[in-house]
Coordinates of N, CA and C in Angstrom, one line a residue:
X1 N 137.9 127.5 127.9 CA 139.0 126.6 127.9 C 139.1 126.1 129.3
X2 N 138.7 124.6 129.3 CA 139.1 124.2 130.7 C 140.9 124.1 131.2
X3 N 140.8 124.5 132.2 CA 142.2 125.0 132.9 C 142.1 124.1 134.4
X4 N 142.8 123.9 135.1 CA 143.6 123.2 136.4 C 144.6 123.3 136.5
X5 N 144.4 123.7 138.2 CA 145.9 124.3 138.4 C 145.9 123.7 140.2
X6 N 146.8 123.0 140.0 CA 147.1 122.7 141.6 C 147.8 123.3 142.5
X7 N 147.6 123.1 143.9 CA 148.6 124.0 144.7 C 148.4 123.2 146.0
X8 N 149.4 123.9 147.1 CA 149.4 123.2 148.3 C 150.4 121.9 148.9
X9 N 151.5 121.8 147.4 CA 152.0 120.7 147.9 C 153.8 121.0 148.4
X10 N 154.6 120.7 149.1 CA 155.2 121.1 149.4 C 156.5 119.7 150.4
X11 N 156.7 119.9 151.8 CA 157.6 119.0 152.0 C 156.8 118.5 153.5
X12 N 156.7 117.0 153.7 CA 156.0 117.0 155.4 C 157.0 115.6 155.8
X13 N 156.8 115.6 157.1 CA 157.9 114.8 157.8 C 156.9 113.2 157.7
X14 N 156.9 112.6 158.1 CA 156.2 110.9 157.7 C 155.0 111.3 159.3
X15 N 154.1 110.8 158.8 CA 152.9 111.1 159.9 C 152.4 112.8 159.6
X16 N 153.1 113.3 159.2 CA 152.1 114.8 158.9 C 151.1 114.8 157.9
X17 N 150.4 116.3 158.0 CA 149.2 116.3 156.6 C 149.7 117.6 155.7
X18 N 148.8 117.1 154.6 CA 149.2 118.5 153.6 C 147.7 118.1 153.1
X19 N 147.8 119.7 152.7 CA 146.3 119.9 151.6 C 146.3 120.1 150.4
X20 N 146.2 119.3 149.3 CA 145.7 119.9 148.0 C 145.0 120.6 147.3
X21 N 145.2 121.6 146.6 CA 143.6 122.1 145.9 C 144.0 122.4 144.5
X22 N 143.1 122.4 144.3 CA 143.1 122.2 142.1 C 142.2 123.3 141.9
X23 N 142.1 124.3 141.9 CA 141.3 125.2 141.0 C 141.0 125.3 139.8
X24 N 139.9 125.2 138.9 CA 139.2 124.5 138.2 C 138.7 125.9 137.5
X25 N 138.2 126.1 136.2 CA 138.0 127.4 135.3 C 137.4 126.6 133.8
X26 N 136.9 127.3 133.5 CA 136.2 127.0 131.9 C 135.4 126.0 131.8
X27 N 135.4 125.7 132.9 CA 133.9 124.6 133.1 C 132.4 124.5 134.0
X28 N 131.6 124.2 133.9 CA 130.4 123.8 134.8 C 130.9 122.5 135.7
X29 N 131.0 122.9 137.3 CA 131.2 121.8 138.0 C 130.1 121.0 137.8
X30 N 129.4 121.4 137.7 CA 127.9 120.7 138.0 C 128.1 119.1 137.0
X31 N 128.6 119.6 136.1 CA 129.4 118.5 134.5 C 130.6 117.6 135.1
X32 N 131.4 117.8 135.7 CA 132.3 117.1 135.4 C 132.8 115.9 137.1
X33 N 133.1 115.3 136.4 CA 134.0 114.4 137.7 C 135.1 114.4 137.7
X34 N 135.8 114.5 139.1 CA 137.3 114.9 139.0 C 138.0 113.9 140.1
X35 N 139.4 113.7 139.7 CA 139.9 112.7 140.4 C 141.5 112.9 140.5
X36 N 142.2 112.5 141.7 CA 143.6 112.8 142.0 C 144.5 111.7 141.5
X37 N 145.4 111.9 140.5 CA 146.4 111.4 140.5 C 147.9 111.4 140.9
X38 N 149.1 110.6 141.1 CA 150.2 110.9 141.7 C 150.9 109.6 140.5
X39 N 152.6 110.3 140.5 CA 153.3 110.0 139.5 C 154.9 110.0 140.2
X40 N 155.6 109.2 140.3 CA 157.0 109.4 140.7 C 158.0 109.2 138.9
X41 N 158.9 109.5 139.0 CA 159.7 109.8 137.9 C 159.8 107.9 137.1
X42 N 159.6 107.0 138.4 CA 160.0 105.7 138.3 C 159.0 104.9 137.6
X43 N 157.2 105.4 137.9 CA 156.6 104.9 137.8 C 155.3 105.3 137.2
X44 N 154.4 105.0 136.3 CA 153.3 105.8 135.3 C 152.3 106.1 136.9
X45 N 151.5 106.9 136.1 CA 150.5 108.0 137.2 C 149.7 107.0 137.5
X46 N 149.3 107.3 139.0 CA 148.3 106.5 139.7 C 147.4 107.1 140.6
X47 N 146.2 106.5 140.3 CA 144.9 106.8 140.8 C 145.2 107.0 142.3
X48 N 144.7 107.8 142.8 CA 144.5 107.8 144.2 C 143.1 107.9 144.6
X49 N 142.1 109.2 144.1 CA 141.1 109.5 145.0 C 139.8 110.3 143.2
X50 N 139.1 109.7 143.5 CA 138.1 109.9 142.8 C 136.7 110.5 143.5
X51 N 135.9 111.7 142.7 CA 135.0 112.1 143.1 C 133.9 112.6 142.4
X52 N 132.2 112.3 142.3 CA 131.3 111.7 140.9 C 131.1 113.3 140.8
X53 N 130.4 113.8 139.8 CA 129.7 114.5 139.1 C 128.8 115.4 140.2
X54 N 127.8 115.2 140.7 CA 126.9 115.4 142.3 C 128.1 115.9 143.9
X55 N 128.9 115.2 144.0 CA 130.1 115.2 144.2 C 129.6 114.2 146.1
X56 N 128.8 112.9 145.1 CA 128.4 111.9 146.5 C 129.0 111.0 146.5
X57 N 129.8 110.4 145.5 CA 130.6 109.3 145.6 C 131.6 109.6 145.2
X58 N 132.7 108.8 146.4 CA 134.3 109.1 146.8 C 134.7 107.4 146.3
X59 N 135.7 107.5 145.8 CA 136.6 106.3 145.4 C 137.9 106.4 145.7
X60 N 139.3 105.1 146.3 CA 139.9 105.8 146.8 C 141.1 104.2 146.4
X61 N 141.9 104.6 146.3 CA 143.0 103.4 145.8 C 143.3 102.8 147.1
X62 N 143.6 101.6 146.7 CA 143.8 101.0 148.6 C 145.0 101.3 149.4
X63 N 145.8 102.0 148.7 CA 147.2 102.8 149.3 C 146.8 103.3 150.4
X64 N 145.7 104.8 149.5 CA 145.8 105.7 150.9 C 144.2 105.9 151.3
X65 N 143.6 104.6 151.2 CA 142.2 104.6 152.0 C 142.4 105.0 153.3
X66 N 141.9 105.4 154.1 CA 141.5 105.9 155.6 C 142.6 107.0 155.7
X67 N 143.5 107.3 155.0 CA 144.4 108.5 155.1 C 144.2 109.8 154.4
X68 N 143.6 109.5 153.0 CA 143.7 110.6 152.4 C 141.8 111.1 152.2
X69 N 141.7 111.9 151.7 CA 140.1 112.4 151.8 C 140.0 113.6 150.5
X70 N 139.2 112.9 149.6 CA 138.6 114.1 148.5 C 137.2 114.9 148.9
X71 N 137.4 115.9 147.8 CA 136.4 116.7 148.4 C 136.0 118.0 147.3
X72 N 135.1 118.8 147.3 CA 135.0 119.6 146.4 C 134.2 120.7 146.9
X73 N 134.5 122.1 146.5 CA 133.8 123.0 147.1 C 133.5 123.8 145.5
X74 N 132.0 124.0 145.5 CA 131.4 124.4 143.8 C 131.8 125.7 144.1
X75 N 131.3 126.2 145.1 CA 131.2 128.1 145.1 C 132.8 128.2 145.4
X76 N 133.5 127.5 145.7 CA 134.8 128.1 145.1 C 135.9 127.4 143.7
X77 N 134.9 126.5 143.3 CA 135.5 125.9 141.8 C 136.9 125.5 142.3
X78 N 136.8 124.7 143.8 CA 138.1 123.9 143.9 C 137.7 122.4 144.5
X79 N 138.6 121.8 143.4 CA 138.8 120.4 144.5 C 139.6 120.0 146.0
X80 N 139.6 119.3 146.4 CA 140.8 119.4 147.4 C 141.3 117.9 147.9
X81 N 142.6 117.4 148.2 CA 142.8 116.1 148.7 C 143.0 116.5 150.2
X82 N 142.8 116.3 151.4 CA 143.3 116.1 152.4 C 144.1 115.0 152.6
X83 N 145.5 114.8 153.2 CA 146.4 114.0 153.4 C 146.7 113.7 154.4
X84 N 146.3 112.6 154.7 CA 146.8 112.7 156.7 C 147.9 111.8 157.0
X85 N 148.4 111.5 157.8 CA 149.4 110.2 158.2 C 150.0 110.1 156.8
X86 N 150.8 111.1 156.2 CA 151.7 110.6 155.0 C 152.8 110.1 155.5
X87 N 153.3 109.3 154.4 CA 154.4 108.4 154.6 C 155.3 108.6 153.1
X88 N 156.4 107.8 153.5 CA 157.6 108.3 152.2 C 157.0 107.8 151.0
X89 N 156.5 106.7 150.8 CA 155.9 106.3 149.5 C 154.9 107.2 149.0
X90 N 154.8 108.2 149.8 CA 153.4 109.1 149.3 C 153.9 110.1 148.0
X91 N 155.6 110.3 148.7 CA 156.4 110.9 148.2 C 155.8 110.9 146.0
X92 N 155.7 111.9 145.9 CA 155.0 112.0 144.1 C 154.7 113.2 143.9
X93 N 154.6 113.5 142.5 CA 154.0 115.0 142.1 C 152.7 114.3 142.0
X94 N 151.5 115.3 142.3 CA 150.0 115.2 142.6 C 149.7 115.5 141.2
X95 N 148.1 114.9 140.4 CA 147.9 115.3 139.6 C 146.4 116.1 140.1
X96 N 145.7 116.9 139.6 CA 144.1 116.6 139.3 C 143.8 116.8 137.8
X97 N 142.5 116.0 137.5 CA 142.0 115.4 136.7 C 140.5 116.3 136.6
X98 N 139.9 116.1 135.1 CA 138.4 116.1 135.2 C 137.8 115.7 133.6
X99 N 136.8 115.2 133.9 CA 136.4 114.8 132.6 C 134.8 114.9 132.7
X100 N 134.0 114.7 131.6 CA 132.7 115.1 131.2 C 131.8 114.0 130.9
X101 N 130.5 113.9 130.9 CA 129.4 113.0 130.0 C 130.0 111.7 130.7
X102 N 129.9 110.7 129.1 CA 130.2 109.4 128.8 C 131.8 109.1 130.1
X103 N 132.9 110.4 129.9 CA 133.9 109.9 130.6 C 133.9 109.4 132.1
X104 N 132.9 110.0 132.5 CA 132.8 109.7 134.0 C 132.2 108.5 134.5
X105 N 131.8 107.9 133.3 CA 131.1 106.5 133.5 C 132.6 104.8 133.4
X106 N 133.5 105.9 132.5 CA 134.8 104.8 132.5 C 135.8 104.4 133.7
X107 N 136.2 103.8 133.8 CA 137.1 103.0 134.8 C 138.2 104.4 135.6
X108 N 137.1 104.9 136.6 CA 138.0 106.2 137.4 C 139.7 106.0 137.4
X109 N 140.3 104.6 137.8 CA 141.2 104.4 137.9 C 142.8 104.0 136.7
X110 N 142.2 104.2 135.9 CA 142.3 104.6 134.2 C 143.0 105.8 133.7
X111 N 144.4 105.9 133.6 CA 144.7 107.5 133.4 C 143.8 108.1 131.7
X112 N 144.0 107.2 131.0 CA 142.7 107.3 129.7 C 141.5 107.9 129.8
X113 N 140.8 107.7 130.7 CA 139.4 108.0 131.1 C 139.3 109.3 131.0
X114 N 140.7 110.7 131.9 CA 140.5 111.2 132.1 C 141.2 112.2 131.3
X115 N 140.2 113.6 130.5 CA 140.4 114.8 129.1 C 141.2 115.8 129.6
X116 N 141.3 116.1 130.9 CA 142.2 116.9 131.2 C 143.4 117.2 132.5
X117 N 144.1 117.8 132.5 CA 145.0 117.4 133.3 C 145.4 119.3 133.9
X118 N 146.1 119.3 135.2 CA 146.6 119.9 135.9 C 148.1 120.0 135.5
X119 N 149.0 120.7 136.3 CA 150.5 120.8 135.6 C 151.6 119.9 136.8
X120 N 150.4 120.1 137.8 CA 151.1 119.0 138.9 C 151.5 119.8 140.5
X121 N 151.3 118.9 141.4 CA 152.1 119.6 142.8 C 153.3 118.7 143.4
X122 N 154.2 119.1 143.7 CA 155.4 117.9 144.0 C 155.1 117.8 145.7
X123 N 154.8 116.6 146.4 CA 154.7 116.4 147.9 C 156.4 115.4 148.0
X124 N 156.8 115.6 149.1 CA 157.8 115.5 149.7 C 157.8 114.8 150.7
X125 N 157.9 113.4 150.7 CA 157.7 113.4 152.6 C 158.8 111.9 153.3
X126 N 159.4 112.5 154.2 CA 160.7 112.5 154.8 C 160.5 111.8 156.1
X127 N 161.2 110.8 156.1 CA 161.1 109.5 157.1 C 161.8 110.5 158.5

């Protein structure tokens, strides 16, 4: 049973960092592509940060290009977002994502694309 479970998110002042990580279970990393989404109560979930299969190609929404950073560690079956220079708009609950085969060939930035989902981390961040 694939499982994800995020953690790491919490409250930061505008210009601070936080770290994400998604722990990942009932799967072969080797299989899947995984990708960060964020969701405010106002607004449907959005792509942020995408990462391939191999884990060599990074994709990144043009919000938080040069600030935010994905990443993946196999021998510990976690993903991770690094967040740098957050600002209030960053403000959202975090998603992670992962999908298999055929899925990872669909439009990363697509909440459809992606079979499974995390339960979420709420980031906070305070002007």
């Amino acid at each position: 049973q694939v499982q994800l479970e995020e953690s790491g998110g919490g409250s930061a002042q505008a210009g601070g960092s936080l770290n994400l990580s998604c722990l990942r279970s009932g799967f072969t990393a080797s299989r899947a592509c995984m990708a960060w989404f964020r969701q405010t109560p106002e607004n449907e979930r959005e792509a942020v940060a995408f990462i391939d299969v191999l884990g060599t190609t990074e994709q990144y929404a043009d919000s938080i290009k040069g600030r935010f950073t994905i990443s993946r560690d196999r021998a510990k079956n976690t993903l991770y977002l690094l967040m740098n220079n957050l600002q209030p708009d960053d403000t959202a609950t975090y998603f992670c994502a992962a999908a298999f085969g055929g899925h990872c060939t669909l439009p990363w930035s697509e909440a459809k694309t992606w079979q499974f989902w995390g339960q979420g981390t709420q980031v906070t961040v305070s002007s």
